[in-house]
Coordinates of C-alpha atoms and ligand atoms in Angstrom, one line a residue:
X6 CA 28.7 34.7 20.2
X7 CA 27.1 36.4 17.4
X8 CA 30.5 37.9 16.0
X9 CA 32.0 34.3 16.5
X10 CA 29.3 32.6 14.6
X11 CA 29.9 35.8 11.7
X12 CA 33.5 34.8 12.1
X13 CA 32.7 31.1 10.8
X14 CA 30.3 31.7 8.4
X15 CA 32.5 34.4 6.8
X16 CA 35.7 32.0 7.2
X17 CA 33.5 29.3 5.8
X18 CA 32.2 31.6 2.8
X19 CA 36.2 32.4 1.9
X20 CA 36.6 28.8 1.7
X21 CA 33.8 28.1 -0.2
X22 CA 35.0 31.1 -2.6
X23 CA 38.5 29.9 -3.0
X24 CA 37.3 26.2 -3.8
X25 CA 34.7 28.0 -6.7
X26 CA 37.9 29.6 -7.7
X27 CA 40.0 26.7 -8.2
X28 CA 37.3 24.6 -9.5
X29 CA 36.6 27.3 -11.9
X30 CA 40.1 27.8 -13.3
X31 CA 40.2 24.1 -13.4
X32 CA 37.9 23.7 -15.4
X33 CA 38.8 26.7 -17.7
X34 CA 42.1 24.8 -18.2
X35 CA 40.5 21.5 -18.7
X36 CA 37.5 23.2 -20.9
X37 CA 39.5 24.3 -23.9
X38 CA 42.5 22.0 -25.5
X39 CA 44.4 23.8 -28.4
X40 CA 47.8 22.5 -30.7
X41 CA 49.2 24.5 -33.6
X42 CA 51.7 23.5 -36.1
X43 CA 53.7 24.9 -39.1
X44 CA 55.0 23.2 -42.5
X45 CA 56.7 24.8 -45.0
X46 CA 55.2 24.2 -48.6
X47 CA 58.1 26.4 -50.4
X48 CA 58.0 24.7 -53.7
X49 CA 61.7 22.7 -54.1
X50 CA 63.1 24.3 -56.7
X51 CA 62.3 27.2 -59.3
X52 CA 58.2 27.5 -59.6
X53 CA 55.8 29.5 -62.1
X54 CA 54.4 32.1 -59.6
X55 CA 50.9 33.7 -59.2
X56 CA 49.3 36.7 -59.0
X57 CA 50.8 38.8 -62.1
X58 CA 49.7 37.2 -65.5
X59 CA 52.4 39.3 -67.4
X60 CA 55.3 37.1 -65.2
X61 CA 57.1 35.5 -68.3
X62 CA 59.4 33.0 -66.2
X63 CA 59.3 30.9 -63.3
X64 CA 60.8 31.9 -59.6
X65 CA 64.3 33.1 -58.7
X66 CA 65.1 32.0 -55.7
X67 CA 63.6 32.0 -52.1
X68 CA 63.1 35.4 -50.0
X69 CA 61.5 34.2 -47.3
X70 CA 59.9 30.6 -47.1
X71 CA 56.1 29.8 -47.7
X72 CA 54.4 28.0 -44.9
X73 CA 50.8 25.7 -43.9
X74 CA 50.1 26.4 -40.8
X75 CA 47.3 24.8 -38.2
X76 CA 45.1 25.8 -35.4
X77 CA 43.3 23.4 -33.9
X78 CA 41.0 24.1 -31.1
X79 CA 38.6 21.5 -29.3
X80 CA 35.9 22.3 -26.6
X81 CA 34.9 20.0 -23.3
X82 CA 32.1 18.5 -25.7
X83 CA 34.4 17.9 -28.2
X84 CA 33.4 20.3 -30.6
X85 CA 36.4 20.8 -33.0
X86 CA 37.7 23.7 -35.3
X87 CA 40.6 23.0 -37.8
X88 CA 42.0 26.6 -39.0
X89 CA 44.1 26.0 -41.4
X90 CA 46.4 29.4 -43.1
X91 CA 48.3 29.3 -46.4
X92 CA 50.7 31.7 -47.5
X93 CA 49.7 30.9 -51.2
X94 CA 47.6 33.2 -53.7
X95 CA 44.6 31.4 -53.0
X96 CA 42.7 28.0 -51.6
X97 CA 41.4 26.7 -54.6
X98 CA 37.9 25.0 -54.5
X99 CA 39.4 21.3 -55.0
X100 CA 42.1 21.8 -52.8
X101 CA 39.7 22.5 -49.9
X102 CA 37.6 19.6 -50.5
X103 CA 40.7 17.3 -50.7
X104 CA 41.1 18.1 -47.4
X105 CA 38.1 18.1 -46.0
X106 CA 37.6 14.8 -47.3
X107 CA 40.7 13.5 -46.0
X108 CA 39.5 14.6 -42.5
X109 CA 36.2 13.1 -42.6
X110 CA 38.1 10.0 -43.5
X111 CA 40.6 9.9 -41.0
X112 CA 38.8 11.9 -38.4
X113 CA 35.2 12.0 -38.6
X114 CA 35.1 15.6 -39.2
X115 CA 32.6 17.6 -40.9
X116 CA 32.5 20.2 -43.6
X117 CA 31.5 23.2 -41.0
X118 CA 34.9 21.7 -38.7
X119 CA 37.5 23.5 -41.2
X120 CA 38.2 26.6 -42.5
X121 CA 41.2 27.2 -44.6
X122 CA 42.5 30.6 -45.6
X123 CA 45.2 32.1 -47.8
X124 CA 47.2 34.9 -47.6
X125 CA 46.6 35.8 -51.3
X126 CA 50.8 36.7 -51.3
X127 CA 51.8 37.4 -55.0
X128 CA 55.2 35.7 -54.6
X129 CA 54.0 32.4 -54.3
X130 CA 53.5 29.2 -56.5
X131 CA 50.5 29.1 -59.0
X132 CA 48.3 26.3 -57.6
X133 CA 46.6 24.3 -60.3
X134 CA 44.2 21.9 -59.2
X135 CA 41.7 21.7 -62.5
X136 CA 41.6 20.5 -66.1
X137 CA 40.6 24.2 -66.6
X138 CA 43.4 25.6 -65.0
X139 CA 46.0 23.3 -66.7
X140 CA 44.6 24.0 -70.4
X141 CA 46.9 25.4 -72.7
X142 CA 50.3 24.7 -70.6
X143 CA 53.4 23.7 -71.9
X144 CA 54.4 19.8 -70.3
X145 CA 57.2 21.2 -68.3
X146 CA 54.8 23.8 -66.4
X147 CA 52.0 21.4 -66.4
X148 CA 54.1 18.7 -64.6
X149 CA 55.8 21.1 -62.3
X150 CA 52.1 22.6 -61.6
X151 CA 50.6 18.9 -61.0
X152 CA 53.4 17.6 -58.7
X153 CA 53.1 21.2 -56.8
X154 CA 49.6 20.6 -55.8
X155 CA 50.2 16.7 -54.1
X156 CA 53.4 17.9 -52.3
X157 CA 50.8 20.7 -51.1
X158 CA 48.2 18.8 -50.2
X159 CA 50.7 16.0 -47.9
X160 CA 52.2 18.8 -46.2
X161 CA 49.0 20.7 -45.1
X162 CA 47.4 16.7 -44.0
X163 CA 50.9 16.7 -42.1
X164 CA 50.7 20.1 -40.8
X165 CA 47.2 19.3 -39.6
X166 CA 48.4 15.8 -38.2
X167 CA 51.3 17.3 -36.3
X168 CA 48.7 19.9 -34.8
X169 CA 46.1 17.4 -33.7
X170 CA 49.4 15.2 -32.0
X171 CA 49.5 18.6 -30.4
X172 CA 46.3 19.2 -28.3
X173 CA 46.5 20.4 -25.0
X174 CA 44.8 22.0 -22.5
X175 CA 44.9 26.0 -23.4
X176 CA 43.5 29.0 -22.6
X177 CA 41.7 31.2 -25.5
X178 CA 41.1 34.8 -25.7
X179 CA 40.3 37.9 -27.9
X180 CA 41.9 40.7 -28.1
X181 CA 42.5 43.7 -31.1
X182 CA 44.0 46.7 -32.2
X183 CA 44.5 48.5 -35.4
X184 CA 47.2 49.5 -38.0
X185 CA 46.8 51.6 -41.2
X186 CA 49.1 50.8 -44.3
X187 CA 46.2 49.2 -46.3
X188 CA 44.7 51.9 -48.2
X189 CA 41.3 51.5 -50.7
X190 CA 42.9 51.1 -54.3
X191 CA 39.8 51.9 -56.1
X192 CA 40.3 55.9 -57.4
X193 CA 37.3 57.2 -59.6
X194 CA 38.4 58.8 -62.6
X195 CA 36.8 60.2 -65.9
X196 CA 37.2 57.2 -67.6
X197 CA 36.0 54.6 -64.6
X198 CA 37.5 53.5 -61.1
X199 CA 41.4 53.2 -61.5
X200 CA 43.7 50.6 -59.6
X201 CA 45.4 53.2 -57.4
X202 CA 45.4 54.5 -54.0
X203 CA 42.1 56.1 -52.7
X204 CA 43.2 57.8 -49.3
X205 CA 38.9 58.8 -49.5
X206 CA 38.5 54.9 -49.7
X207 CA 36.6 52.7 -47.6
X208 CA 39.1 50.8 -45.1
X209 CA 38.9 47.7 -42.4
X210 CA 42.0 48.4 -40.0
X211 CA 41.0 46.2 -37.3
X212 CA 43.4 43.3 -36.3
X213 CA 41.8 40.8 -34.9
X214 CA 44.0 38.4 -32.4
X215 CA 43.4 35.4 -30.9
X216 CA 45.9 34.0 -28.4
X217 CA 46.4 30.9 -27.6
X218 CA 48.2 29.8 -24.1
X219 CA 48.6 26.8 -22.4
X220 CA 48.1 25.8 -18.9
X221 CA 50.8 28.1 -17.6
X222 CA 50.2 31.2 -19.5
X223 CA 52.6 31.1 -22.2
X224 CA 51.5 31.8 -25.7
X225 CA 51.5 29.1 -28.3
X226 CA 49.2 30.3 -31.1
X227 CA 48.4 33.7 -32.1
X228 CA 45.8 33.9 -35.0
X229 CA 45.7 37.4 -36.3
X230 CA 44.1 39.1 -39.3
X231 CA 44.1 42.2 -41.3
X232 CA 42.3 43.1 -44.5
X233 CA 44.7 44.2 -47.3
X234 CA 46.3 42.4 -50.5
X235 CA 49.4 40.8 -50.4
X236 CA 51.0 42.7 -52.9
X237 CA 53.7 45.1 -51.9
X238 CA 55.8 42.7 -53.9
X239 CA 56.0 41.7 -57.2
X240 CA 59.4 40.2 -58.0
X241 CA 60.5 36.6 -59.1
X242 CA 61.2 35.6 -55.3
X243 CA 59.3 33.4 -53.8
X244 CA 57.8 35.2 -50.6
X245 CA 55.3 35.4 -48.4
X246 CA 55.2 39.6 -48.3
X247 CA 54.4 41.7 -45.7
X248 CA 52.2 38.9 -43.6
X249 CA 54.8 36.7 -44.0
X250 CA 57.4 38.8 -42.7
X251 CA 53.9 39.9 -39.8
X252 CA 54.2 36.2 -38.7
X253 CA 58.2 35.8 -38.9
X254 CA 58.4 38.7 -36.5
X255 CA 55.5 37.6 -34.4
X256 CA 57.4 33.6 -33.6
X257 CA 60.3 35.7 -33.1
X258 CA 59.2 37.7 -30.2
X259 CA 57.6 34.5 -28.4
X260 CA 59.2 31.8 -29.5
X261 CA 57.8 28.9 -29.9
X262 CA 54.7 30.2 -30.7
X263 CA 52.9 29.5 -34.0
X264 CA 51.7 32.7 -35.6
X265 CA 48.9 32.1 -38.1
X266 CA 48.2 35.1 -40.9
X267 CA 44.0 35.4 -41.6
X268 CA 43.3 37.3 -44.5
X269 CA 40.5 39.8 -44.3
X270 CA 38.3 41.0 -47.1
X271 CA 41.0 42.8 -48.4
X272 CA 39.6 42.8 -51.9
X273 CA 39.6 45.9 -53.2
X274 CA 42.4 47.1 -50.6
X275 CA 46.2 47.5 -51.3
X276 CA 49.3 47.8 -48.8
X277 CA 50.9 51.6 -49.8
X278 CA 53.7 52.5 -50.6
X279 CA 54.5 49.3 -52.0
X280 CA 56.9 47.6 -55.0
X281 CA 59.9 47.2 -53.1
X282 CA 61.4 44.4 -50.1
X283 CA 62.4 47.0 -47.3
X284 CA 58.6 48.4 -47.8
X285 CA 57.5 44.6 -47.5
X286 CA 59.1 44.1 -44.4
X287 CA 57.8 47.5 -42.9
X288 CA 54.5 46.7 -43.6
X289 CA 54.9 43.4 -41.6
X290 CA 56.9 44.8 -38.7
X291 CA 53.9 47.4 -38.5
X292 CA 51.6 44.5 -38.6
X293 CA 53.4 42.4 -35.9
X294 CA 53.6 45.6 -33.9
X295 CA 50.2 45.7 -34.3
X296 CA 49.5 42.2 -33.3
X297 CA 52.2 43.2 -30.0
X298 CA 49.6 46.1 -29.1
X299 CA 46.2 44.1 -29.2
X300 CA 48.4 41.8 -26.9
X301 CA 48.5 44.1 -24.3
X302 CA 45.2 44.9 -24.2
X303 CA 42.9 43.9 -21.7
X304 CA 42.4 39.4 -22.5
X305 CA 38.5 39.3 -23.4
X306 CA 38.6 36.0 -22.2
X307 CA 36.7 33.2 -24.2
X308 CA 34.6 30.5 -22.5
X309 CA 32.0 28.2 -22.8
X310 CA 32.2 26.1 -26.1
X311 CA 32.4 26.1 -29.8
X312 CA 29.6 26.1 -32.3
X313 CA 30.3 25.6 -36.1
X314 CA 28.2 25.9 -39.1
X315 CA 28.7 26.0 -42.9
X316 CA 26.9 25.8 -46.1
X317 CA 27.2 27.5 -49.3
X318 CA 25.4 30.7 -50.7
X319 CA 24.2 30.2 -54.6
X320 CA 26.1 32.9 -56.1
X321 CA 24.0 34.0 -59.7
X322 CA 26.1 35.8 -62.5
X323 CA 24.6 38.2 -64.8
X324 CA 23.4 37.0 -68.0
X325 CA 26.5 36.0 -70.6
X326 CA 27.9 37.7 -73.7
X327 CA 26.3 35.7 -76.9
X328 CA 28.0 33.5 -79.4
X329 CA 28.0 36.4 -81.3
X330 CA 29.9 38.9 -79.1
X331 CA 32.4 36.1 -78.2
X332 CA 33.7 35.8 -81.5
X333 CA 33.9 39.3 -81.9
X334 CA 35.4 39.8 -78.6
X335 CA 37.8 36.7 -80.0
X336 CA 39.4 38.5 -82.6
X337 CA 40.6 41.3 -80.2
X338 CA 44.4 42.8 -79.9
X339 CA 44.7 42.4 -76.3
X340 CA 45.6 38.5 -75.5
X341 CA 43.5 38.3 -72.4
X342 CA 40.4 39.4 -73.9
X343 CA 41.1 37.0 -76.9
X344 CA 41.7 34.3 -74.9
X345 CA 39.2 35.0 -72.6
X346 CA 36.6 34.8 -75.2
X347 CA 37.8 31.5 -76.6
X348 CA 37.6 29.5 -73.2
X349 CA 34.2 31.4 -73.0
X350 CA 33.1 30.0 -76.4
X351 CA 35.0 26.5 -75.3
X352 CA 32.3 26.5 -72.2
X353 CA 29.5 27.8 -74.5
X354 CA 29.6 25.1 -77.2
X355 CA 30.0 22.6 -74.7
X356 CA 27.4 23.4 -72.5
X357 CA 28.8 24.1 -69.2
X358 CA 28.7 27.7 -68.9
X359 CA 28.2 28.4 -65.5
X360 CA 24.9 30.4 -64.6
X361 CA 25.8 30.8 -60.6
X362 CA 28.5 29.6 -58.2
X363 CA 28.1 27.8 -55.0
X364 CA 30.2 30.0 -52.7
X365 CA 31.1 28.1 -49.2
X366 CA 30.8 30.5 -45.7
X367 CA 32.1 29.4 -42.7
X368 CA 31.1 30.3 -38.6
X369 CA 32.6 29.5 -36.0
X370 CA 31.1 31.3 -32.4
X371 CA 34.4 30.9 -30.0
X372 CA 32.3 30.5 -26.8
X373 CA 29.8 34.2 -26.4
X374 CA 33.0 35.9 -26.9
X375 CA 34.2 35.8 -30.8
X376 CA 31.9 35.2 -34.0
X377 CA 33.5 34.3 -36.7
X378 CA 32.9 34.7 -40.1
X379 CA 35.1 33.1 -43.3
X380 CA 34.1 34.4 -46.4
X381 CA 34.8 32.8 -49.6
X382 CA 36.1 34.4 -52.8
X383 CA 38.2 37.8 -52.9
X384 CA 36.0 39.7 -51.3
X385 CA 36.0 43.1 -50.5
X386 CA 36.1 45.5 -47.9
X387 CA 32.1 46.0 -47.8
X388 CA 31.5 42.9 -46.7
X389 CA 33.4 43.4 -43.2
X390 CA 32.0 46.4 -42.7
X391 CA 28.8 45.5 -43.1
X392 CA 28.8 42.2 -41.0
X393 CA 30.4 43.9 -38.4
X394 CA 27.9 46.8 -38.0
X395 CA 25.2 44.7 -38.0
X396 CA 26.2 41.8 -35.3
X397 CA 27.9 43.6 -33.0
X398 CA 26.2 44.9 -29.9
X399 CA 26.9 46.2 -26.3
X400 CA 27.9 42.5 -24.5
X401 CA 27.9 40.4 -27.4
X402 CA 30.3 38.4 -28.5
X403 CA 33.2 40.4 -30.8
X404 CA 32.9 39.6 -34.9
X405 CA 35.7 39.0 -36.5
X406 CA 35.3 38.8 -40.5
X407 CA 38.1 36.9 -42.8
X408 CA 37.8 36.6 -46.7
X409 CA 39.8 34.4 -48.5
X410 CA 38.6 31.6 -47.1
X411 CA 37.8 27.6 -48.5
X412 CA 37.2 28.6 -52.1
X413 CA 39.0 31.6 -53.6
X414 CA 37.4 31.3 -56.9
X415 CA 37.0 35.0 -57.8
X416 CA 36.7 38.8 -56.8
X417 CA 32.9 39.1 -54.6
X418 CA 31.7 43.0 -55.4
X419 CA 29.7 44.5 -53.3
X420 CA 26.5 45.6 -54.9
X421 CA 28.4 49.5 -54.7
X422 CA 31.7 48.0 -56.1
X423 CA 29.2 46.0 -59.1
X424 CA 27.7 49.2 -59.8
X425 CA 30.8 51.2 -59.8
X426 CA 32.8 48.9 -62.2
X427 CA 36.4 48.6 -63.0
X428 CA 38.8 45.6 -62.0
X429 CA 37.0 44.2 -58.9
X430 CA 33.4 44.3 -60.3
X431 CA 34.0 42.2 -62.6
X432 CA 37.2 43.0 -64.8
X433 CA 39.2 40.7 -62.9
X434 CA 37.3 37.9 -63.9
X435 CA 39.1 37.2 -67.2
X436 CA 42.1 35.9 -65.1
X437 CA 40.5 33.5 -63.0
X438 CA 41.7 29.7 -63.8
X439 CA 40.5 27.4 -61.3
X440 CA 37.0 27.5 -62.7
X441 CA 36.2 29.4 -65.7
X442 CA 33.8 32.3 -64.5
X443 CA 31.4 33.3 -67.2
X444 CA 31.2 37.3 -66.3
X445 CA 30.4 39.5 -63.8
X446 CA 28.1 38.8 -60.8
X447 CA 24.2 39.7 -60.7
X448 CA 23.3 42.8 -58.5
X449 CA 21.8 40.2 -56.2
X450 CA 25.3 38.9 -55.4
X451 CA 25.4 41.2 -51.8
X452 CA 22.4 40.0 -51.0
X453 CA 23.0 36.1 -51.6
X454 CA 25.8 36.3 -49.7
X455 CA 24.4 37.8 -46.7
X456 CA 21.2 36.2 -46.6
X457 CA 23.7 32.6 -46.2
X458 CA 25.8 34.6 -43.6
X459 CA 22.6 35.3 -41.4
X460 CA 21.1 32.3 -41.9
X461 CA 24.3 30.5 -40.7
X462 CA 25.0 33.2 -38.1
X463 CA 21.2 31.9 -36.5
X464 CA 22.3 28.0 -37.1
X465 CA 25.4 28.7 -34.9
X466 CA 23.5 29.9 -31.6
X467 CA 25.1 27.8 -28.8
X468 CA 22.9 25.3 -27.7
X469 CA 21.5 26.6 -24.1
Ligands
ZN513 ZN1 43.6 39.8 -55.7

């Protein structure tokens, strides 16, 4: 009797298992729903390209097309993150909060439900979406610049549309691995830090993956990131460089996926060698190799639901050249500083010259098993890093850091990179057009943007 009556209870106990089982993969499948979608936004015909201000003509021809693409994932609560990736030099400030108004409109959505990111390729369109930015162009350019941005701003509310018509029930998970062409391009020299490779540089080699599968286990999605520039290339093609050809390979492999390029805080990071297309495409078949490694790797599974948060971190600049050193700086030899000095005065005299800049971070906790953090600006390497070494611990959830994201206004030193000077500290900050930046940043600047980061980190603890 007694081993009959173990008999039952352990049949009854294997039932009970198997039924826990089902419901529990049941409700995995029912728990997340996921759609992506793709648009190309290659401009229609020749386009004045960004990146290089010494480019003297527009685009000649296409090398490989430009595209928005969309991730959207939805929890059982109906929680909702809209990733949106562009293979463009940047997601200006304005263009961002086009869309996020459109989506509030059409969809309810909040500011902390999308996060847009840009590849930062150098062989793409310029994107002119302020007064600022359109100063001083010839009609033809301003026209072509102007039309540019509302084709661009349809296509990604189309690409985002098509992705929403998409959601299904999918299955999320983490996984990563590493590759190594992005070197540190900031070389110390006697006369100040050099663009040029720094094999001694700091690096962030991670890639980052998130796959996306549906009910039956097939991939449709695969997010992946990596932390370099964009710039192996620098010809009059329009292309998407090395994470464009990442992603190409990628939807080639499992077609019908939608592979979807993050940019990392790649700031101060370059892809070596570079300058030519069969070193573009090598650097994105070692990418999508990459991206086929981390996909082999044990799935850290991702379950529970999402919890988004964002606000903006009040970014102070140090204190501006006077009136005085403008005009001097005005009559300079080299163009850029001339010119740079005149908008300055133009800002001065008018009274807008900006003191500090409100810089928009993004988190998004996928489940406990992914934190994610979108960074704004071109920021650089530090900042990964840092974040990284700080938030993760044994059994915590893995933290993935992108730059590049929802307002690429300008290069974000770190407080090392400040100190240190050259291009990335604050150099740089001549070229910027969307919003005319009135110098470097103040030390503080690390510190602003962390303290937001933390505090928004806290804000995103899932509700127990
Ligand atoms: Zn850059």
């Amino acid at each position: 009797m007694p081993l009959r009556f173990s008999t039952v209870v352990a049949a009854t106990c294997l039932v009970a298992v198997c039924i826990f089982r089902t419901a529990a993969a049941d409700q995995d499948a029912k728990s997340w729903q996921a759609g992506a979608a793709a648009v190309k936004i290659t401009p229609d015909g020749p386009a004045w390209m960004a990146g290089y201000a010494s480019r003297t003509e527009p685009s000649i021809g296409v090398e490989l097309d430009l595209f928005a693409k969309t991730l959207v994932v939805r929890d059982s609560m109906g929680e909702t993150v809209v990733l949106v990736t562009l293979d463009l030099i940047s997601v200006p400030g304005p263009l961002r909060q086009h869309v996020e108004k459109s989506l509030a409109e059409s969809r309810k959505l909040k500011p902390e439900n999308l996060v847009m990111n840009c590849s930062h390729t150098h062989c793409g369109p310029e994107i002119r979406t302020t007064g600022t930015a359109l100063d001083g162009l010839d009609p033809d350019r301003r026209a072509m610049a102007i039309a540019y941005v509302e084709t661009l701003q349809q296509r990604i509310l189309s690409c985002i549309d098509q992705a929403f018509a998409k959601l299904a029930p999918a299955k999320l998970s983490f996984q990563k691995a590493r590759a190594a062409f992005a070197m540190n391009r900031r070389l110390p020299s006697p006369t100040g830090y050099q663009n040029s490779p720094n094999p001694d540089g700091r690096v962030d080699h991670d890639v980052p993956v998130l796959r996306v599968e549906d009910a039956e286990g097939t991939i449709t999605a695969v997010v992946f990131g990596y932390a370099c520039h964009n710039t192996t290339l620098g010809f009059q093609k329009l292309c998407g460089d090395y994470a464009g050809f990442a992603q190409q390979a990628v939807e080639e492999a499992h077609p019908g996926t939608v592979a979807l390029f993050m940019m990392g805080c790649g700031g101060d990071q370059n892809p070596y060698p570079r300058r030519t297309l069969d070193l573009a495409k090598q650097h994105g078949r070692t990418l999508a190799t990459a991206v086929e490694a981390a996909l082999s790797t044990p799935k850290r599974e991702i379950a529970g639901r999402l919890s988004v948060a964002f606000g903006t971190a009040k970014l102070d600049y140090a204190e501006a050249q006077s009136k005085e050193q403008l005009q001097e700086q005005q009559k300079s030899t080299n163009k850029y500083d001339a010119r740079y000095a005149e908008r300055l005065l133009k800002e001065l005299e008018a009274g807008t010259l900006l003191t500090s800049y409100p810089a928009p971070v993004s988190v998004v906790r996928f489940g406990d098993a992914v934190l994610f953090v979108a960074l704004p600006g071109e920021t650089v390497v530090d900042y990964s890093l840092r974040i990284k070494r700080e938030n993760r611990k044994a059994d915590g959830p893995e933290v993935w850091v992108a730059g590049y994201s929802n307002d690429v206004f300008a290069y974000i030193p770190s407080l090392r990179v400040l100190l240190e000077g050259g291009y990335e500290a604050g150099g740089a900050m001549r070229y910027m057009t969307t919003v005319v930046q009135p110098g470097p940043f103040a030390p503080n600047v690390e510190d602003r943007l962390l303290e937001r980061v933390e505090q928004l980190i806290q804000d995103s603890q899932p509700v127990k």
